[in-house]
Coordinates of C-alpha atoms in Angstrom, one line a residue:
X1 CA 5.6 51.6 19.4
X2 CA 3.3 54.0 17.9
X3 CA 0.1 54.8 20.0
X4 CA 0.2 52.8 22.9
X5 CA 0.3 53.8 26.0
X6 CA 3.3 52.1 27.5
X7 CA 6.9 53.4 28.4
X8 CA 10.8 52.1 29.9
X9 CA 13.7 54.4 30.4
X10 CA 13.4 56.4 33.7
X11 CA 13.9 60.0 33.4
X12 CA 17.1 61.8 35.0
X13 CA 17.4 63.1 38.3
X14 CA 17.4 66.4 37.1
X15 CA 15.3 68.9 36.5
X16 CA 16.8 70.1 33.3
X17 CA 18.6 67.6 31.8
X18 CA 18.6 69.3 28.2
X19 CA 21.1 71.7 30.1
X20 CA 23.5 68.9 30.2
X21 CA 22.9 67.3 27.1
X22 CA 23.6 70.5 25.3
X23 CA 26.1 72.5 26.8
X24 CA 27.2 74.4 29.8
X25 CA 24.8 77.1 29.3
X26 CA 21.6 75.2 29.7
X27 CA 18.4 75.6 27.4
X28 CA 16.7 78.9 28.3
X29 CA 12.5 78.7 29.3
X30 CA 11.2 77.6 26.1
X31 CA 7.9 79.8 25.3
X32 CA 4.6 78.1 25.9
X33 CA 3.6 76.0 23.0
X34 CA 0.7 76.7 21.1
X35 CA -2.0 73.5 20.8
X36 CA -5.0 73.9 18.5
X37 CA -7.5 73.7 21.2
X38 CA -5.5 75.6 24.1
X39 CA -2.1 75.9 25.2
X40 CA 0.0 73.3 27.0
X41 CA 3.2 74.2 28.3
X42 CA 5.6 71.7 28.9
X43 CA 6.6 70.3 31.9
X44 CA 9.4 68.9 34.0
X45 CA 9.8 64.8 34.5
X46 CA 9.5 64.4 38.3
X47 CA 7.6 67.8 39.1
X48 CA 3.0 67.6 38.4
X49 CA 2.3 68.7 35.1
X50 CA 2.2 72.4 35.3
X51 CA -0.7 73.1 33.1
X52 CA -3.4 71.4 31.1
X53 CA -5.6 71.7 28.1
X54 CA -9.2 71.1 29.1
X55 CA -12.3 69.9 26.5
X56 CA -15.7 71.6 26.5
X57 CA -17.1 69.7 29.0
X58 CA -14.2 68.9 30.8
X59 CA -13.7 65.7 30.3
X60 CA -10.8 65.3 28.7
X61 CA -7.4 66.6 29.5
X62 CA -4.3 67.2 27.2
X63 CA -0.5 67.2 28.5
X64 CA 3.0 67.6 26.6
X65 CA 5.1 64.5 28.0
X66 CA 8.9 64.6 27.7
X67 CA 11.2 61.8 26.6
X68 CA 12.1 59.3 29.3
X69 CA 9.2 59.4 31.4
X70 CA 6.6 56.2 31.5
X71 CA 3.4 55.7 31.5
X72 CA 3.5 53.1 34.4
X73 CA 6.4 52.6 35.5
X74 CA 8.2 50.3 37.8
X75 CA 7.5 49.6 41.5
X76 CA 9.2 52.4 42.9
X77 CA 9.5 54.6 39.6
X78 CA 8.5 57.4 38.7
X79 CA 5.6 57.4 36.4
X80 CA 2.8 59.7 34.6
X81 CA 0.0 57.9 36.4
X82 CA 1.8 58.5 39.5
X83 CA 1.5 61.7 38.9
X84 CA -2.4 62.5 37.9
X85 CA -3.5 62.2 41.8
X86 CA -1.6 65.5 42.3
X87 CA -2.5 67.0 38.9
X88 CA -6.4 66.3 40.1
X89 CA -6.1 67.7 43.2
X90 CA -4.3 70.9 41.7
X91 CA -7.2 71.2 39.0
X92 CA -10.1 70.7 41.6
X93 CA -11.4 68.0 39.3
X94 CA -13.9 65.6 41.1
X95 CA -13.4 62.7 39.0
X96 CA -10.4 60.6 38.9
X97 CA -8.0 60.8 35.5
X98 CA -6.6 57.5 33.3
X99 CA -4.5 57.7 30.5
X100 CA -6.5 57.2 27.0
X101 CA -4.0 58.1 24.4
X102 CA 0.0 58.4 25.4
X103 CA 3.2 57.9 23.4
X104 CA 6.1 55.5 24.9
X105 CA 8.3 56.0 27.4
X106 CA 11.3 56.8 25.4
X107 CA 9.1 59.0 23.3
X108 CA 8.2 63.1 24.1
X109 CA 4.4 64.4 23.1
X110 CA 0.9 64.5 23.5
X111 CA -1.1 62.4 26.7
X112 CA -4.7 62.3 26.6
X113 CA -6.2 62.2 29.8
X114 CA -9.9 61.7 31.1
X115 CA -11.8 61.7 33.7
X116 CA -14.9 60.4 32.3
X117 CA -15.2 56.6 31.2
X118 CA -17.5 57.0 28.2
X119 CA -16.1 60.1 27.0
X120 CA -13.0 57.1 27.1
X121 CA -14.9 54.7 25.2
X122 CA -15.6 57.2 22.9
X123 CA -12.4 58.2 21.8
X124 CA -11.0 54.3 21.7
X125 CA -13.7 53.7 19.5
X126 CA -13.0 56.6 17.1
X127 CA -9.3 55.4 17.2
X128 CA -9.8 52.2 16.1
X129 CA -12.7 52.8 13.3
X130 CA -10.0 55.6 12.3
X131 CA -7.7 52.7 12.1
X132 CA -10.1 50.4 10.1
X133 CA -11.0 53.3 7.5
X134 CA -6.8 53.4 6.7
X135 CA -7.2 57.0 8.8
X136 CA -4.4 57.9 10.3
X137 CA -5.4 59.9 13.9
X138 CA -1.8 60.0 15.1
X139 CA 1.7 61.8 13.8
X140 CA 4.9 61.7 15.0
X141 CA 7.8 63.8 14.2
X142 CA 11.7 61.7 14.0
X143 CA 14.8 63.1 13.3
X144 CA 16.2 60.3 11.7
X145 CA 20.1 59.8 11.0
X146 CA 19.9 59.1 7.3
X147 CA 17.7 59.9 4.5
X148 CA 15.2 57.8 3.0
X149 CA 15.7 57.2 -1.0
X150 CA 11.6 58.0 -1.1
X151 CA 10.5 61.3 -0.1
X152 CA 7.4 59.9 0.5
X153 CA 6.5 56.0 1.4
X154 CA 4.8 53.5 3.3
X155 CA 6.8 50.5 5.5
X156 CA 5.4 47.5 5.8
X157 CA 6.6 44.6 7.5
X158 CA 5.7 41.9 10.5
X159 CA 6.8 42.5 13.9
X160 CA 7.4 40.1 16.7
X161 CA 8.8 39.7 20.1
X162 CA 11.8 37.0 20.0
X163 CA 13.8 36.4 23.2
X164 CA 17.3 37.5 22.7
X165 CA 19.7 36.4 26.0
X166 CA 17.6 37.8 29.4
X167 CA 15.5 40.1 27.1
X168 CA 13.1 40.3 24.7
X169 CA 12.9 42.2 21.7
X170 CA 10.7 43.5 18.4
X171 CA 12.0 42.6 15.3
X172 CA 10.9 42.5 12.0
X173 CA 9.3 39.7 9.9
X174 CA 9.5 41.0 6.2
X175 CA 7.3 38.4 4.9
X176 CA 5.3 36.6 7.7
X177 CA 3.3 33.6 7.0
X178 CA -0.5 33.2 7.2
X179 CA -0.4 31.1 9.9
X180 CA 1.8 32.8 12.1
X181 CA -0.6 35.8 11.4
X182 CA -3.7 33.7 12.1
X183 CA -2.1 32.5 15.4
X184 CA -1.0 36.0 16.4
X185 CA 2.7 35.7 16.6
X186 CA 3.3 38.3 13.9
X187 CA 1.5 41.5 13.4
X188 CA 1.2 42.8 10.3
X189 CA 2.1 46.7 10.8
X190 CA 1.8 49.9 8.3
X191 CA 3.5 53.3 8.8
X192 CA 2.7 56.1 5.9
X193 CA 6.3 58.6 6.1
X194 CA 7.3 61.9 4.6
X195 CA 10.5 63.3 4.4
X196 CA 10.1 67.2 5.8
X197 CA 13.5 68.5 5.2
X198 CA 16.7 66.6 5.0
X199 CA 20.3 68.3 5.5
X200 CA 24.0 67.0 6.2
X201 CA 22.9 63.3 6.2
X202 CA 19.9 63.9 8.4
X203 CA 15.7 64.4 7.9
X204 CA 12.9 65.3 9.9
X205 CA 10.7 62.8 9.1
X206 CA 6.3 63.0 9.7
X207 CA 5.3 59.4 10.7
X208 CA 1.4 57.9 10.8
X209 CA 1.5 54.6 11.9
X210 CA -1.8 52.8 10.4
X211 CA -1.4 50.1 13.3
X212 CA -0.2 49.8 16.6
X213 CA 2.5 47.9 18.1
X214 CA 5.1 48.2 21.0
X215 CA 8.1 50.2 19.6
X216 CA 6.5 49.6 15.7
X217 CA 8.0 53.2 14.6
X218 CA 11.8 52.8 16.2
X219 CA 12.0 49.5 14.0
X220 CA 10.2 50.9 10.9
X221 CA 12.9 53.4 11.1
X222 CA 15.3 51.0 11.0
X223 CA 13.9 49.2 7.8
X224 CA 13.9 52.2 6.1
X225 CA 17.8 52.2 7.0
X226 CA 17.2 55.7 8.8
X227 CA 17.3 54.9 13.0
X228 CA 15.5 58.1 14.9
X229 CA 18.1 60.0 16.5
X230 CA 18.7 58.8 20.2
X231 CA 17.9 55.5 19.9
X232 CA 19.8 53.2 21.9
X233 CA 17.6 49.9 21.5
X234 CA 17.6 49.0 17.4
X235 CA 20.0 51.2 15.8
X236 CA 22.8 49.1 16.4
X237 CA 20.7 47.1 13.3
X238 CA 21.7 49.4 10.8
X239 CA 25.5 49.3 9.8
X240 CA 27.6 50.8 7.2
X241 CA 30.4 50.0 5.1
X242 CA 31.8 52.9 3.4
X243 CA 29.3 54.4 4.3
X244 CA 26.7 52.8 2.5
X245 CA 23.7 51.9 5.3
X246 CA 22.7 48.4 5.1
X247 CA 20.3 46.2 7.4
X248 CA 21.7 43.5 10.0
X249 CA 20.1 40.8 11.5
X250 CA 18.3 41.7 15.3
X251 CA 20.7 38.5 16.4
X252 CA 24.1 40.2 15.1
X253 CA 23.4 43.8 16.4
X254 CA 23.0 44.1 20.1
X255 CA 21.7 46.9 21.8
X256 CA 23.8 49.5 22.3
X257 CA 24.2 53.2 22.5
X258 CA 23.8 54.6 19.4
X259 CA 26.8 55.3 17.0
X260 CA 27.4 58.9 15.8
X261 CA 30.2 60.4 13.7
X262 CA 32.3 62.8 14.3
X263 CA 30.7 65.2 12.2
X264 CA 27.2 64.5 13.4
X265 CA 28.5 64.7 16.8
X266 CA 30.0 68.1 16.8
X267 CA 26.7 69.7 15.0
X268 CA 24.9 68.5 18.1
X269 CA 27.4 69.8 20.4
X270 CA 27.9 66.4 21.8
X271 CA 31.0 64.5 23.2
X272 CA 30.6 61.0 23.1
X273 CA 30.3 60.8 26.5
X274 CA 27.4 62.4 26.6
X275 CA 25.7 60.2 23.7
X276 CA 24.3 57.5 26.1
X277 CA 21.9 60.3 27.2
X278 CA 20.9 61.9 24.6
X279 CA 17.1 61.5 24.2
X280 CA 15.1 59.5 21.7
X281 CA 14.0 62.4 18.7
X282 CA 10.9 61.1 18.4
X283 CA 7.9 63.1 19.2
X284 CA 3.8 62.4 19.1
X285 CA 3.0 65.7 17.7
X286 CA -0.7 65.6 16.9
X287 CA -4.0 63.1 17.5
X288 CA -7.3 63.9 15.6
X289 CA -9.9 63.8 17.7
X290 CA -13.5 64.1 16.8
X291 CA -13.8 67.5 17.4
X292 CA -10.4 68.3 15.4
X293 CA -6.8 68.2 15.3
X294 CA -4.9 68.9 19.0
X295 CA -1.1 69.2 18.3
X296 CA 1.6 70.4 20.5
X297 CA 4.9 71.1 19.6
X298 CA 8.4 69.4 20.2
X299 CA 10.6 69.5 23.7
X300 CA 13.4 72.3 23.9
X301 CA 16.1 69.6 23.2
X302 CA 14.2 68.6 19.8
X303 CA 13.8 72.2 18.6
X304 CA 17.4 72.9 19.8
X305 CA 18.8 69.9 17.5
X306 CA 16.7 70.7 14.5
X307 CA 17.9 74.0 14.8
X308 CA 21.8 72.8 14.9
X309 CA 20.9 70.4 12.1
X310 CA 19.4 73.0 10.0
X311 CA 16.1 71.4 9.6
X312 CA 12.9 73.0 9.3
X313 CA 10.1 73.7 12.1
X314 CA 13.0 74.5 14.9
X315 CA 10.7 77.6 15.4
X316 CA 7.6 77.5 17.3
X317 CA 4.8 79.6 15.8
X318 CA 3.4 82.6 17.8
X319 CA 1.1 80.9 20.5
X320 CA -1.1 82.1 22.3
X321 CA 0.2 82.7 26.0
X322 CA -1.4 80.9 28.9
X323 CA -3.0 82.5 31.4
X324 CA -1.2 80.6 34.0
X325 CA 1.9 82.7 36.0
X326 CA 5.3 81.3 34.9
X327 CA 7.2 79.5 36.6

């Protein structure tokens, strides 16, 4: 799903769970990233947000999400929206936040908050006339496992929810009718891609979906025959055979933890143990607003695989420090 705000795989219970994914020595305190309108460190799933990037007139609020936390929730779950009571009271903001812009659960990146309903309207508005002028206000970062034959592309398809045993699931309609896009059961989707850098079988991929549709950029991945790295849901739909990737049919490729080869698997420092928790690589790294771009770079375990990848932007540029005390 590309831009909305909804989410599913609960984060660990620990505090750093990078440390486990990725050796005995842990990940060491990332530097603060850098955002183009203020800085916006990152923060821990199941401690308040430790800092926040604050608009002109206060109204709006940006955060850095990690992978595996949701928007919502479950009863009983923790969840961002859980959380913005506390982050309100810590800020002394008199006005009570929502959630205007956030990525997916599985997903790490930007969360737009705000504490002012038409400053909320606003922005929605913009977002969707962005949408209708084929703008594109939102880009993701994937590593993706594969690379795409295009260095450059757009993916097209319809997408769906079909019921598949207990659960239900997304999966692509490659040429839906008009009826079943007059009556809403398909959604026509668009993502525009780019190919950043690309070594040992892998890319870092830039992503602008044009549309907006739960899990639309996992299963756009999967069409182009490249899953994102970490995902347990749909790349079970891409197999091989002789190593040639080819696309199976959501009914004959269950979800399961994703497959990794040996190779791949000891660049990442990974046993396959360990693979059912590594994180989706798949990263909202900038919305245009209308006052300008606001971008935030990656989590430490994204940087730390695109570093053992070899792919490019594993180094954060200089950033400006934030004036609040670390941790």
């Amino acid at each position: 799903m590309a831009t909305a705000a909804s989410s599913e795989r609960p984060g660990g219970r620990s505090a750093r769970p990078e440390a486990r994914l990725y050796g005995r020595g842990g990940v060491p305190p990332p530097p603060r990233p850098r955002l183009c309108a203020g800085a916006v460190p990152p923060w821990r799933a199941g401690a308040p947000p430790r800092a926040c990037w604050r608009a002109s007139r206060g109204a709006l609020l940006a955060l850095s999400k990690p992978p595996g936390l949701p928007v919502l929730g479950r009863p009983g779950e923790l969840s961002l929206v859980l959380l913005l009571p506390a982050l309100r009271r810590r800020l002394g903001l008199p006005a009570e936040l929502h959630v205007v812009k956030a990525p997916a659960r599985e997903c790490s990146g930007l969360v737009l908050l705000s504490g002012c309903h038409h400053a909320t309207e606003r922005l929605q508005r913009f977002f969707a006339d962005a949408r209708r002028r084929a703008q594109y206000p939102a880009t993701y970062h994937a590593v993706t496992v594969g690379v795409p034959a295009e260095a450059e592309g757009e993916i097209r398809a319809g997408l769906r929810w079909q019921q598949q045993g207990d659960t239900t699931v997304v999966v692509p309609v490659l040429a839906p009718g008009r009826c079943s896009l007059a009556r809403k059961e398909v959604k026509s989707t668009l993502t525009h891609y780019r190919v950043l850098g690309a070594a040992g079988g892998c890319a870092l991929l830039q992503l602008q979906p044009r549309t907006a549709f739960p899990e639309q950029l996992p299963v756009h991945l999967t069409l182009l025959l490249c899953p994102a790295l970490g995902d347990h849901k749909h790349s079970s739909r891409v197999g091989r055979v002789l190593g040639v990737p080819f696309l199976l049919p959501p009914e004959a490729a269950p979800t399961r933890t994703q497959m990794l080869d040996e190779e791949l698997l000891c660049r990442l420092g990974l046993s396959p143990q360990q693979l059912h928790r590594l994180p989706l690589h798949l990263h909202l790294q900038q919305l245009v607003l209308p006052e300008g771009p606001l971008c935030t770079p990656p989590p430490p375990p994204f940087l730390r695989t695109l570093r053992r990848l070899g792919l490019p932007g594993h180094r954060e540029p200089p950033a400006t420090r934030s004036p609040l005390p670390p941790h």
